[in-house]
XYZ file of C-alpha atoms in Angstrom:
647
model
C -10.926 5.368 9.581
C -13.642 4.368 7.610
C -15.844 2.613 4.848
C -16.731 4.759 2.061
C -19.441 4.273 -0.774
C -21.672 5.777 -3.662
C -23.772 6.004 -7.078
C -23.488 8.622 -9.008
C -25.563 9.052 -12.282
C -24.154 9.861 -15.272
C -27.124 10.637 -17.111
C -30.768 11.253 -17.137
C -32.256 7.838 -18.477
C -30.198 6.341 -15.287
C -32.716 4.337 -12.907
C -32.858 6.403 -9.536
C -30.102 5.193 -7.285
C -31.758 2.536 -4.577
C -31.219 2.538 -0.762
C -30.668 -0.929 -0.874
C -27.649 -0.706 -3.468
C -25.857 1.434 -0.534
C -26.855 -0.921 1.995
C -25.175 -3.548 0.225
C -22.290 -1.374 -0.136
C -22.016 -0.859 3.589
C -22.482 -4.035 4.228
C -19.659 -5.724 2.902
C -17.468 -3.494 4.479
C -18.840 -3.493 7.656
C -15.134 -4.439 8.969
C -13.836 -1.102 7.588
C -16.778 0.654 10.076
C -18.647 -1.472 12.535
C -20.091 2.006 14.997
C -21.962 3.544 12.710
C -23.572 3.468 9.161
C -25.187 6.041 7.509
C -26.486 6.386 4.342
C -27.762 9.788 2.020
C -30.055 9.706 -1.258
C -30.776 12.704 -3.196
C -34.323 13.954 -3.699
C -33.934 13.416 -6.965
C -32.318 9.819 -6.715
C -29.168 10.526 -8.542
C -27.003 10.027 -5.946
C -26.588 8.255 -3.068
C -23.760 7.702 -0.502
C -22.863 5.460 2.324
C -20.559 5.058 5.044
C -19.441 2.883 7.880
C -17.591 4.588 11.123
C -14.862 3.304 12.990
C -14.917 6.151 15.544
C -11.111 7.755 16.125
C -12.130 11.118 16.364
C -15.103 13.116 18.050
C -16.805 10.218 19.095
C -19.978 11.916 19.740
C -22.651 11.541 17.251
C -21.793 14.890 15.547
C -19.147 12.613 13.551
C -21.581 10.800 12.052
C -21.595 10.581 7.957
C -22.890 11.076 5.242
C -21.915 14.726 6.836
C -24.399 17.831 5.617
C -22.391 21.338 4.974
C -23.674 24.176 5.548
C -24.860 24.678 1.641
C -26.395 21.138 1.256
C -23.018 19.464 0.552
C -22.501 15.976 1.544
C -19.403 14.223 2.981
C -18.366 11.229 3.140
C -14.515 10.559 4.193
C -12.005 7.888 5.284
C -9.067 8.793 6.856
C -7.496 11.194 9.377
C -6.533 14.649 8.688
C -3.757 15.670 11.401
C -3.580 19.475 10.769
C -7.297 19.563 11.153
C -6.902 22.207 14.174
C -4.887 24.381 11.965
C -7.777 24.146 9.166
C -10.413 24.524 11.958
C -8.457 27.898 13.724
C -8.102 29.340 9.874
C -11.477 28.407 8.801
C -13.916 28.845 11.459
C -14.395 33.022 9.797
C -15.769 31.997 7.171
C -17.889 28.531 8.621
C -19.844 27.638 11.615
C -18.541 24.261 13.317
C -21.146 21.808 14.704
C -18.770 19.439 15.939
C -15.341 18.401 16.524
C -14.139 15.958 14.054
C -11.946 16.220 10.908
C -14.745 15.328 8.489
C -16.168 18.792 9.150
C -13.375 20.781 8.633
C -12.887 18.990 4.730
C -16.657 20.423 4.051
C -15.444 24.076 5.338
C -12.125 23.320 3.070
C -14.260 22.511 -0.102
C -16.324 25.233 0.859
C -13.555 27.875 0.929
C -10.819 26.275 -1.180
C -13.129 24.106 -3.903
C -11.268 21.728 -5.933
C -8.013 22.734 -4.408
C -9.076 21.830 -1.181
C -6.607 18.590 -1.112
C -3.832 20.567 -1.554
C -4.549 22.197 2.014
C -4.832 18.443 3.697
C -2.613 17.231 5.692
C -2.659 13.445 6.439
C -4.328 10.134 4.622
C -7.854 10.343 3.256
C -10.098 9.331 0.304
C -12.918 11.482 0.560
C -15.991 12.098 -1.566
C -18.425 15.386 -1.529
C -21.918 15.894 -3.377
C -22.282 19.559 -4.082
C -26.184 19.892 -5.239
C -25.455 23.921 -6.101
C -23.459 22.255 -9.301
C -24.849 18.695 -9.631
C -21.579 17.574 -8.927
C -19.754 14.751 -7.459
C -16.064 15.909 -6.330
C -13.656 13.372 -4.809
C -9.687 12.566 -3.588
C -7.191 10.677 -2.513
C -4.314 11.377 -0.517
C -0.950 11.951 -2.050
C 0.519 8.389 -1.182
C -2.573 5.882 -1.596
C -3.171 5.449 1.701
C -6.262 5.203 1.341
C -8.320 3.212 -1.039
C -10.917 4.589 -3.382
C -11.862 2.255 -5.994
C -14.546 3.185 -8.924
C -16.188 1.822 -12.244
C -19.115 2.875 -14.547
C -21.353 1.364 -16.694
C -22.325 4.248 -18.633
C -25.110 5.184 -16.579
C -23.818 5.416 -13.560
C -20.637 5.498 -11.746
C -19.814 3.678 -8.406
C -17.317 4.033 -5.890
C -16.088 2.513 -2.880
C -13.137 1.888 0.243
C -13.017 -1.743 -1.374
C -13.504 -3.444 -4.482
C -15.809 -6.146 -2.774
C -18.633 -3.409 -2.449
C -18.449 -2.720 -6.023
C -18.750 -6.520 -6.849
C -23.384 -6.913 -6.771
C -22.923 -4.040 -9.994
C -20.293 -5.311 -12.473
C -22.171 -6.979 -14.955
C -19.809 -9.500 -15.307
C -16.384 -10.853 -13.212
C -13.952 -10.256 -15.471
C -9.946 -10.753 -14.755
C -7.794 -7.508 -16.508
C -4.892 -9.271 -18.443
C -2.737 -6.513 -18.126
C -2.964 -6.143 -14.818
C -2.648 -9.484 -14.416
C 0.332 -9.504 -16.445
C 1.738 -6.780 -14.168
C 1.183 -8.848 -11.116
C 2.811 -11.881 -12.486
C 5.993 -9.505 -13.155
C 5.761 -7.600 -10.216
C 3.224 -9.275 -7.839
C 1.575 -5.580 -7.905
C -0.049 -3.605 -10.743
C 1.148 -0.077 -12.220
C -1.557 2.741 -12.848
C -4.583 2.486 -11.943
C -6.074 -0.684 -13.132
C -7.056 -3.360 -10.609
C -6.894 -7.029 -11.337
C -10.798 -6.268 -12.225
C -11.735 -5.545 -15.438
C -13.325 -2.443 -15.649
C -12.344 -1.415 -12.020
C -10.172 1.627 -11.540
C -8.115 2.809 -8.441
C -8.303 6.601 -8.433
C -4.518 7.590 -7.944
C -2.479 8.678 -5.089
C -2.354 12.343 -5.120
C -4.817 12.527 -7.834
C -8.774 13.845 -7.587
C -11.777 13.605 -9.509
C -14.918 15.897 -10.822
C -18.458 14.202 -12.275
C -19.964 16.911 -13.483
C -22.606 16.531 -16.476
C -22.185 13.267 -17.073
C -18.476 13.655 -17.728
C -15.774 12.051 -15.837
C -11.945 14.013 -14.815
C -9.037 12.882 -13.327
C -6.442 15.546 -12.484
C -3.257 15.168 -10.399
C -2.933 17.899 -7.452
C 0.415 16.394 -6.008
C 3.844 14.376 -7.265
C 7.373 14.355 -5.393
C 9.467 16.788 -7.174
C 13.415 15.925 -7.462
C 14.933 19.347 -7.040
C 18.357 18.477 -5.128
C 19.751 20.867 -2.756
C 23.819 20.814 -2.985
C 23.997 23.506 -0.811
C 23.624 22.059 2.602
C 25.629 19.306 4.711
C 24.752 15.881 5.689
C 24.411 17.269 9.286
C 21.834 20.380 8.013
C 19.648 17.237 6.813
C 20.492 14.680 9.168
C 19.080 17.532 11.917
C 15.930 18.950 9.682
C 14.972 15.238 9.147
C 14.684 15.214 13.124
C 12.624 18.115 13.267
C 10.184 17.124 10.375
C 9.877 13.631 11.639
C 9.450 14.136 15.072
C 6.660 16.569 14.171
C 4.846 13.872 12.354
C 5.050 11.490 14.713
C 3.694 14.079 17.108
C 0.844 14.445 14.453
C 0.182 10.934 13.945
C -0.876 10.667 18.250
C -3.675 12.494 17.331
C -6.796 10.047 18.429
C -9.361 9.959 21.504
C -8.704 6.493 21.723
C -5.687 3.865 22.320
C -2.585 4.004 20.249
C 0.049 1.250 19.652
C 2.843 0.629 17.649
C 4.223 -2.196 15.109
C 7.351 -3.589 15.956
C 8.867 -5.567 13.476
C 12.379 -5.968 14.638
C 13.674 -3.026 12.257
C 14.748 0.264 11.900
C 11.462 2.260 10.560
C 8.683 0.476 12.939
C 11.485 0.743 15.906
C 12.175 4.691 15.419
C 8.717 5.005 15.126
C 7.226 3.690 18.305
C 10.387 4.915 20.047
C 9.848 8.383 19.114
C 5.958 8.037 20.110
C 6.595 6.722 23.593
C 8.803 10.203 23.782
C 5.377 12.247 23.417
C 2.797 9.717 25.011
C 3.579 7.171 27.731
C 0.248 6.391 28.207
C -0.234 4.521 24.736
C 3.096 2.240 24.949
C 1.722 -1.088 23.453
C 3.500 -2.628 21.310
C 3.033 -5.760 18.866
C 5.277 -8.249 16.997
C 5.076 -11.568 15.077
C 7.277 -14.873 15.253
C 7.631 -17.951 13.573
C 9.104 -19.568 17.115
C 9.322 -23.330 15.552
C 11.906 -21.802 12.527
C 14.828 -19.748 14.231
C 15.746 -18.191 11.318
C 12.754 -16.198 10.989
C 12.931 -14.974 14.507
C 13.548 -11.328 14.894
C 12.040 -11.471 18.350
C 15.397 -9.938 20.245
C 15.405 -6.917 18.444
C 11.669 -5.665 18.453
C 12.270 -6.831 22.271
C 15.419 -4.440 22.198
C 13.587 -1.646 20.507
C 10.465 -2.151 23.042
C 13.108 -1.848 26.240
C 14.359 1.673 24.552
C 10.901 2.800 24.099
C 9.495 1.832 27.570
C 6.781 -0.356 25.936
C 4.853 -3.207 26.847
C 5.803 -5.983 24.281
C 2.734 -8.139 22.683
C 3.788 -10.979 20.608
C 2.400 -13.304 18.591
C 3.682 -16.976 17.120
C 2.117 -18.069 14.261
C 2.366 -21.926 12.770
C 1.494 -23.603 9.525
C -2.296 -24.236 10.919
C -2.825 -20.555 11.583
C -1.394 -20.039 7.483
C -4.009 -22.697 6.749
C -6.861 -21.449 8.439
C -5.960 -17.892 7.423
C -4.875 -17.498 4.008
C -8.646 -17.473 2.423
C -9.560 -14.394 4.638
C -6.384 -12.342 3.668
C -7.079 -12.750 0.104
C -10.241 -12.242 0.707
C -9.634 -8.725 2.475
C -7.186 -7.738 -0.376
C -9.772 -7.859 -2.802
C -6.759 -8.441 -5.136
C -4.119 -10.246 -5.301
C -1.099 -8.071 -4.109
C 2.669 -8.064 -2.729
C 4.538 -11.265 -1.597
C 3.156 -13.664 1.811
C 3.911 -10.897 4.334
C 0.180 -10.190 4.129
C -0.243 -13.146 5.978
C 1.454 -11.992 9.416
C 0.332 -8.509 8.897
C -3.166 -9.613 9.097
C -2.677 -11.740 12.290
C -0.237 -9.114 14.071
C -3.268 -6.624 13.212
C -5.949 -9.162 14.899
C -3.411 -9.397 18.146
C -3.069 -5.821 18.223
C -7.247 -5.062 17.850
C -7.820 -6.940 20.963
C -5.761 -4.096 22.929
C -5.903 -0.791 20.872
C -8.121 1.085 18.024
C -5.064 2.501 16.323
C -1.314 1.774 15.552
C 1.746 3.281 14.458
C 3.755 1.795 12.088
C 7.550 2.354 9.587
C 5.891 2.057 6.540
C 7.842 3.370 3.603
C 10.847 3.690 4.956
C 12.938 1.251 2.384
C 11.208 3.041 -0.303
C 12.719 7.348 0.647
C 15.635 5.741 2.189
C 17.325 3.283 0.101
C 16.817 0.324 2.413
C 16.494 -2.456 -0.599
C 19.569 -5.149 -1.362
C 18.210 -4.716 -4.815
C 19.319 -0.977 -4.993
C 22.882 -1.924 -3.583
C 22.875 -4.597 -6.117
C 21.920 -2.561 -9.200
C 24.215 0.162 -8.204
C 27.524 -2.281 -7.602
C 26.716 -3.187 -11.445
C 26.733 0.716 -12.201
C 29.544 1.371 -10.706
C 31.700 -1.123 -12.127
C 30.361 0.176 -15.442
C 31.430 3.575 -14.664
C 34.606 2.258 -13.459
C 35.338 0.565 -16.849
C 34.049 3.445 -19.060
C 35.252 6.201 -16.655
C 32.116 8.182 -15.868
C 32.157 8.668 -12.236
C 31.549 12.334 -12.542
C 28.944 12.716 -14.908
C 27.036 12.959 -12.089
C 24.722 9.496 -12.277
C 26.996 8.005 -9.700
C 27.058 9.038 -6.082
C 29.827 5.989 -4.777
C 32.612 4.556 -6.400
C 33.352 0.532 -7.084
C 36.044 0.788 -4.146
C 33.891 2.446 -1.337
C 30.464 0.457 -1.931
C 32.897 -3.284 -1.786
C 33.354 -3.089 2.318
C 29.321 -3.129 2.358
C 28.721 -5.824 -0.313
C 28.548 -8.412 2.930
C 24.917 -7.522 3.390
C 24.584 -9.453 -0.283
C 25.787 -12.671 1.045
C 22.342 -14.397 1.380
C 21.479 -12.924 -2.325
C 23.952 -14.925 -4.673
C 21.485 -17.154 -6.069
C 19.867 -13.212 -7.276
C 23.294 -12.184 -8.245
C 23.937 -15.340 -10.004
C 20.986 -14.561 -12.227
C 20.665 -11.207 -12.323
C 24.314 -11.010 -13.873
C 23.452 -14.093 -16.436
C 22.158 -11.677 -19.114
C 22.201 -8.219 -20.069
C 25.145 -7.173 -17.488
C 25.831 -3.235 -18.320
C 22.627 -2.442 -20.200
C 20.600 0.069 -19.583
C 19.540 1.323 -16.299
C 15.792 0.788 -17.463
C 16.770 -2.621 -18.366
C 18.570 -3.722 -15.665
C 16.008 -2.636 -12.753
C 13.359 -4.804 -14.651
C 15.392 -7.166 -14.879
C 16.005 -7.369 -11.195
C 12.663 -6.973 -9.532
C 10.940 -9.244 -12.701
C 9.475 -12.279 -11.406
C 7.885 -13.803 -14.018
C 11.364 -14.983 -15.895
C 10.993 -18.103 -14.967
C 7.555 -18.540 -16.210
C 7.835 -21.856 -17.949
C 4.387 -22.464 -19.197
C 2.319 -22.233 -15.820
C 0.037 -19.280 -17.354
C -1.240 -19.020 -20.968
C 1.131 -16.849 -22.773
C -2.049 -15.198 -24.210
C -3.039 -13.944 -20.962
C 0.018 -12.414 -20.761
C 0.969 -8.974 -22.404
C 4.917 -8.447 -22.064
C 5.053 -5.804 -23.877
C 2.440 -3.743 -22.155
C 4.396 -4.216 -18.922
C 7.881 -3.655 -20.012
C 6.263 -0.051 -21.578
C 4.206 0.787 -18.580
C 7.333 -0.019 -16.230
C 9.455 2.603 -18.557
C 7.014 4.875 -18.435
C 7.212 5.077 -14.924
C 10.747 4.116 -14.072
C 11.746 7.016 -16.441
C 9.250 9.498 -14.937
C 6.947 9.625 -17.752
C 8.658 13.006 -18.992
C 7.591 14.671 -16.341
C 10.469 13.735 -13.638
C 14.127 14.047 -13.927
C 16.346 12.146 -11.885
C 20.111 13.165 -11.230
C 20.726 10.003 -9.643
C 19.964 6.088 -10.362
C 19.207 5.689 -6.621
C 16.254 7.951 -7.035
C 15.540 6.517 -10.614
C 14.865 3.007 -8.435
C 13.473 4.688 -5.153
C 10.614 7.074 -7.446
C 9.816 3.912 -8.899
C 9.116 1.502 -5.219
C 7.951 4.824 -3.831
C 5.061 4.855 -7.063
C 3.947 1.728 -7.002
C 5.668 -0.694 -4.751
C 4.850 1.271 -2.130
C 1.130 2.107 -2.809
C 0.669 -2.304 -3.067
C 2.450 -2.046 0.365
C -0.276 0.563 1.530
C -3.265 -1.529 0.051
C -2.215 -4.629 2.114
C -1.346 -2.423 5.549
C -5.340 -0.616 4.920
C -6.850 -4.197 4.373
C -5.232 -6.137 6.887
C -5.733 -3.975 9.692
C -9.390 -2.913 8.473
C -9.958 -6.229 8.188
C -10.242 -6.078 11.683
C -11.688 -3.056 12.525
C -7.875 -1.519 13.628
C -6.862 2.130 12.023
C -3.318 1.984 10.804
C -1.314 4.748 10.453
C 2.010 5.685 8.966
C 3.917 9.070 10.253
C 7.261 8.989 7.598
C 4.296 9.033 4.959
C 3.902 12.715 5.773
C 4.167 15.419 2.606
C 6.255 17.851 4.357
C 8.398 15.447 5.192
C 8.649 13.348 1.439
C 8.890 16.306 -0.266
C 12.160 16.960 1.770
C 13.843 13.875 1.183
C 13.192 14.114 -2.053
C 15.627 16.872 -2.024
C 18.659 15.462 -0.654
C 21.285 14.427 -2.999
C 21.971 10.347 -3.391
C 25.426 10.314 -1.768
C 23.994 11.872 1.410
C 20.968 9.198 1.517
C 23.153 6.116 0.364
C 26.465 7.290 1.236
C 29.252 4.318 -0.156
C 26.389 1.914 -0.758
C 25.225 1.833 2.810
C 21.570 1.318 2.821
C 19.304 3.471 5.306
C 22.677 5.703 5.933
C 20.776 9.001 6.432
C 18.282 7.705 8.773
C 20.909 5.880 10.830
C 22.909 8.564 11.103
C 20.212 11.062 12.015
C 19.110 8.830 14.746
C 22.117 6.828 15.553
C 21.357 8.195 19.755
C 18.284 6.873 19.693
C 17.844 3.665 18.115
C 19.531 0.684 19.692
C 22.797 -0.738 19.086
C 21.885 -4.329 18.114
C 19.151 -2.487 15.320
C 21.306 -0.008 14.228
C 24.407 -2.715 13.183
C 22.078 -5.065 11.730
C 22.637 -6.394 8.388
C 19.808 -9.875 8.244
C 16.641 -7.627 8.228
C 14.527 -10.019 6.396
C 11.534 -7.689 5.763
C 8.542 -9.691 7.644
C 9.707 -13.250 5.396
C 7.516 -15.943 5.996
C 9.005 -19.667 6.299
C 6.516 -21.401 3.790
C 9.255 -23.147 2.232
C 9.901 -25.043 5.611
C 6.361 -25.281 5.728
C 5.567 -26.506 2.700
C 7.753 -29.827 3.492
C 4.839 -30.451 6.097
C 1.360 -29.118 6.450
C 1.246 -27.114 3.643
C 1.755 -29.900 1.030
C -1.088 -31.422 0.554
C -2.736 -27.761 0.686
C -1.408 -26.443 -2.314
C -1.263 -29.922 -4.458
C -4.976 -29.795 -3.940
C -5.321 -26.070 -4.691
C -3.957 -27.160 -8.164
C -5.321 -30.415 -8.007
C -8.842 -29.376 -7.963
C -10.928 -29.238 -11.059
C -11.812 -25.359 -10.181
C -8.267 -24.910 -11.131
C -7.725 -27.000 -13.946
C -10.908 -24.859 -15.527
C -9.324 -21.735 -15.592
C -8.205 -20.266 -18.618
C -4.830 -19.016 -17.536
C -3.381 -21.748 -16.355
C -1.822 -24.980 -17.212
C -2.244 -26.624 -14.237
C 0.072 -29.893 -15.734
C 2.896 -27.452 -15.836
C 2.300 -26.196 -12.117
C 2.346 -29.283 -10.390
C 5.003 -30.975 -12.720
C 7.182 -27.801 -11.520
C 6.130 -27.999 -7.795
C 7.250 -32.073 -8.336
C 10.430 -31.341 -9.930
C 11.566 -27.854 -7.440
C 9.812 -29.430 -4.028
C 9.932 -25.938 -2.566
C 7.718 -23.285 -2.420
C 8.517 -19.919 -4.275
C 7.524 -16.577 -4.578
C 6.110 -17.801 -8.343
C 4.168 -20.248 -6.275
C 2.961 -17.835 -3.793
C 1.490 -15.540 -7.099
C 0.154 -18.616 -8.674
C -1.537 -19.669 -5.691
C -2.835 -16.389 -4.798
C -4.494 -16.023 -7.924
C -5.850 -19.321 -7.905
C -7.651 -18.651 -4.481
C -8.672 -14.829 -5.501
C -10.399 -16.639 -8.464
C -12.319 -18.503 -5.622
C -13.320 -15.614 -3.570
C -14.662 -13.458 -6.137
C -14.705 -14.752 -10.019
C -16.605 -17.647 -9.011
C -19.161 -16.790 -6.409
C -19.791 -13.794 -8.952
C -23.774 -14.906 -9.245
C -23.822 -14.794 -5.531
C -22.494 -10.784 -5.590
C -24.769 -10.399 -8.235
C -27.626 -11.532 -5.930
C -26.326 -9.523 -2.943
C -28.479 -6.289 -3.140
C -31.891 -8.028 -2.690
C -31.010 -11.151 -1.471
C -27.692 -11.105 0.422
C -26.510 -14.494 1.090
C -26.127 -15.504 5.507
C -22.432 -16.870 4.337
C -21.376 -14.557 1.298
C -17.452 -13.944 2.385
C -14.956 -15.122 5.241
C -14.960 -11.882 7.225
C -13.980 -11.698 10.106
């Protein structure tokens, strides 16, 4: 796990990439790296490349990158390629290994394989080679977003790096993208590839690039195909999801230093570290988060429970409004973005605990996303159903339960009425497209906190389609995997940008084994009513592993998906915090906002929402980048002692 970073020119009149640009790259995401830096220039100073090491791998000094191939290619690469013995064994014929680590085997990949070389990877990466035989620049990311690889140009040149702070000292100006804005105000994440930075671009999950005579392409080398198999039982999948899972886990342990594991309390982060204490004993921390002064959002008991079945040793940590206070600026500072709801907060200080014992950890990422673990999809498909009821469609093969066999399950909505309530207000029985926005819009209740011409609703509702729908290039049998493709494209990869900056943040390599292509492109496969069998959520995983996971996990139906009690808070400490945030005349200079409205509302609701929590978050990214902008600018020859809050 690494820092990654370059300048490529895009034509001849470009000024000869500096040294000291890639220093500053490295530099501000010396977190991502902090045992080794290395930085490359071409001799004829249109490229350059730099890289900070966080050493998982071959820790010798063999690993160290910008990595040379045989033919003058250069590497550099985050991330972890877990088949990299299989690569090595197949490739060794036709290269000569100088040392042990992943990174060489991608250079004998691209070497063999070119541009297809992705395709062969196994794992999370975003990787970038210089091949001086073409004059080309060749780079990807793995098929998820895992890993972050963020780029812009100027014309001239083109720069790229692990985090959109690095690109900050070149971007001629600060600039906020309204449509991605809009899409975070909707969504609190953005669709595509546009950042919250105008003019910044995230290079896709399963998607590569080629800068090759001053020309720029993007091509996709991977999506999740939908080709359901009817031909098999629920107990042919319910055993091959063993085998492919327990295989990836097995991949995942793949480190020369100490492993732990996340345990949240649930069912992904429990089966995870469960089945890794069944292949290594040795690495059996574990690490959870509490709020101990709010019972409600103590889940303590069951990541204990899961911890007893999995022989480990338990780390916890309990987090108060003063750690929120004296924390918040650093997380949003870390996302580079604004992204996702407050769980970033206890992410980043269950990552800090869990740094002070081990290098790398394990954690259940994605799991709500391939198996149906939302309320939301229950919700939207009790709606269907009734539909299909009334209108008599059950077999027309966009249902997989029926109105009677989803009600016994519809007590896991109880704490969601108020979402019911409004959900159902307007549009009830529209269609699907509709009704998912609908349920997973949060900027409804926008009442005049943002300038409506900041905002551009109809560029969201057609980007959403366009994705929801599958762009014409994905059919979906079922609405479950109408509303799963969509979490799993861009949900998910927001979910994946907050796991990769929180833990980075301090120097700790995450990793996520049911994030593993064999095993997505399986459960992609299996038909709706095997994977959310009468409306239960997580039915196929619970049945698969229903010998291994605890009781007391398995039964539960209160998972609150890491919730945070600001609320609670907000009747205290954090008060006087966020009246001043909006208070401030920072704030009541921005263009977006009508700060009036804001505080009027925060007055008139005395609670603290998720619309706060966006509001909020942009108010304080604003802080952290848009205005110490002349201070990035100044960074290359001049870097300021106290430019960020790192950690």
């Amino acid at each position: 796990m690494c820092g990654i970073a370059g300048i490529c020119n895009l034509s001849d009149s470009a000024k000869p990439v500096d040294r000291r640009e890639i220093a500053a790259m490295n530099r501000l995401m010396v977190h991502r790296g902090p045992d080794d830096e290395g930085i490359w220039l071409s001799d004829r100073g249109n490229v350059g490349l730099g890289h900070r090491r966080l050493e998982i791998i071959d820790l010798s000094s063999a690993g160290h990158q910008p990595m040379e191939g045989g033919s003058g290619t250069q590497l550099v690469f985050n991330g972890e390629i877990y088949n990299y013995r299989e690569l090595r064994k197949e490739l060794r014929a036709s290269w000569d290994f100088h040392s042990k680590s992943d990174s060489e085997v991608i250079l004998a990949a691209y070497e063999k394989w070119g541009k297809e070389c992705p395709r062969y990877l196994r794992g999370m990466f975003a990787f970038a080679i210089w091949d001086p035989r073409t004059q080309s620049l060749f780079a990807a990311r793995d098929r998820f977003g895992i890993k972050p690889f963020h780029y812009f140009t100027n014309g001239n040149q083109l720069f790229f790096a692990s985090e959109m702070k690095a690109l900050m000292p070149f971007l001629e100006n600060i600039e906020t993208d309204y449509i991605a804005l809009s899409e975070y105000l909707a969504f609190q994440f953005t669709l595509g590839d546009q950042t919250m930075f105008y003019g910044v671009r995230s290079l896709s999950p399963g998607h590569m690039m080629n800068i090759s005579g001053g020309q720029i392409h993007i091509g996709k080398y991977w999506d999740i195909s939908y080709e359901l198999d009817f031909d098999h039982t629920p107990k042919f999948f319910h055993e091959r999801l063993r085998e492919l899972l327990d295989d990836s886990v097995q991949a995942h342990l793949l480190a020369d230093v100490p492993i732990g594991s996340y345990l949240s309390g649930g069912i992904d982060s429990s089966l995870i570290a469960i089945l890794a204490s069944r292949h290594d004993k040795q690495n059996n921390a574990a690490f959870h988060g509490k709020f101990t002064s709010h019972p409600g959002y103590d889940e303590s008991r069951y990541a204990e429970a899961a911890a007893r079945a999995g022989g480990k040793e338990l780390h916890q940590a309990s987090m108060t409004a003063a750690d929120f206070l004296s924390n918040i600026e650093k997380v949003i500072y870390h996302l580079d973005q604004p992204t996702a709801g407050p769980g970033s907060f206890p992410q980043f200080m269950i990552s800090g605990l869990a740094a002070q014992h081990v290098k790398v950890i394990l954690g259940g990422q994605g799991g709500d996303e391939i198996f149906a673990g939302y309320a939301r999809y229950l919700i939207a498909y009790f709606e269907q159903c009734l539909k299909a009821a009334i209108e008599g469609t059950y077999h027309n093969g966009d249902f997989v339960v029926t109105a009677e066999s989803i009600i016994p399950n519809l007590s896991s909505l109880e704490e969601y009425k108020p979402l019911l309530k409004q959900f159902w207000e307007h549009g009830l029985f529209d269609d699907l497209d509709e009704r998912y926005l609908r349920l997973i819009d949060r900027s409804a209740d926008m009442d005049g906190e943002v300038d409506p011409t900041c905002l551009n609703r109809e560029s969201v509702v057609r980007n959403f389609q366009g994705v929801f729908n599958g762009n014409g290039s994905v059919h979906h049998r079922a609405y479950l995997d109408k509303m799963t493709h969509f979490d799993f494209k861009t949900l998910l990869p927001a979910l994946l940008h907050v796991e990769d900056r929180v833990s980075m943040a301090h120097s700790l390599e995450s990793r996520v084994p049911l994030l593993d292509h064999p095993l997505i492109e399986f459960v992609a496969t299996v038909p709706a009513d095997v994977k959310f069998r009468d409306g239960k959520m997580k039915t196929m995983l619970k049945q698969a592993y229903s010998d291994v996971l605890p009781k007391s996990i398995l039964g539960r139906r209160d998972k609150m998906g890491f919730p945070v009690p600001l609320n609670e808070w907000y009747q205290g400490e954090l008060r006087d915090f966020v009246q001043d945030i909006f208070g401030s005349q920072c704030a009541r200079q921005r263009d977006i906002f009508n700060v009036d409205r804001i505080r009027n509302s925060i007055d008139e609701n005395r609670r603290f929402s998720r619309k706060l929590w966006g509001l909020m978050s942009i108010e304080l990214w604003h802080r952290q980048f848009h205005d110490q902008a002349q201070s990035y600018r100044s960074y290359v020859n001049n870097p300021p002692e106290n430019m960020s809050v790192d950690v």
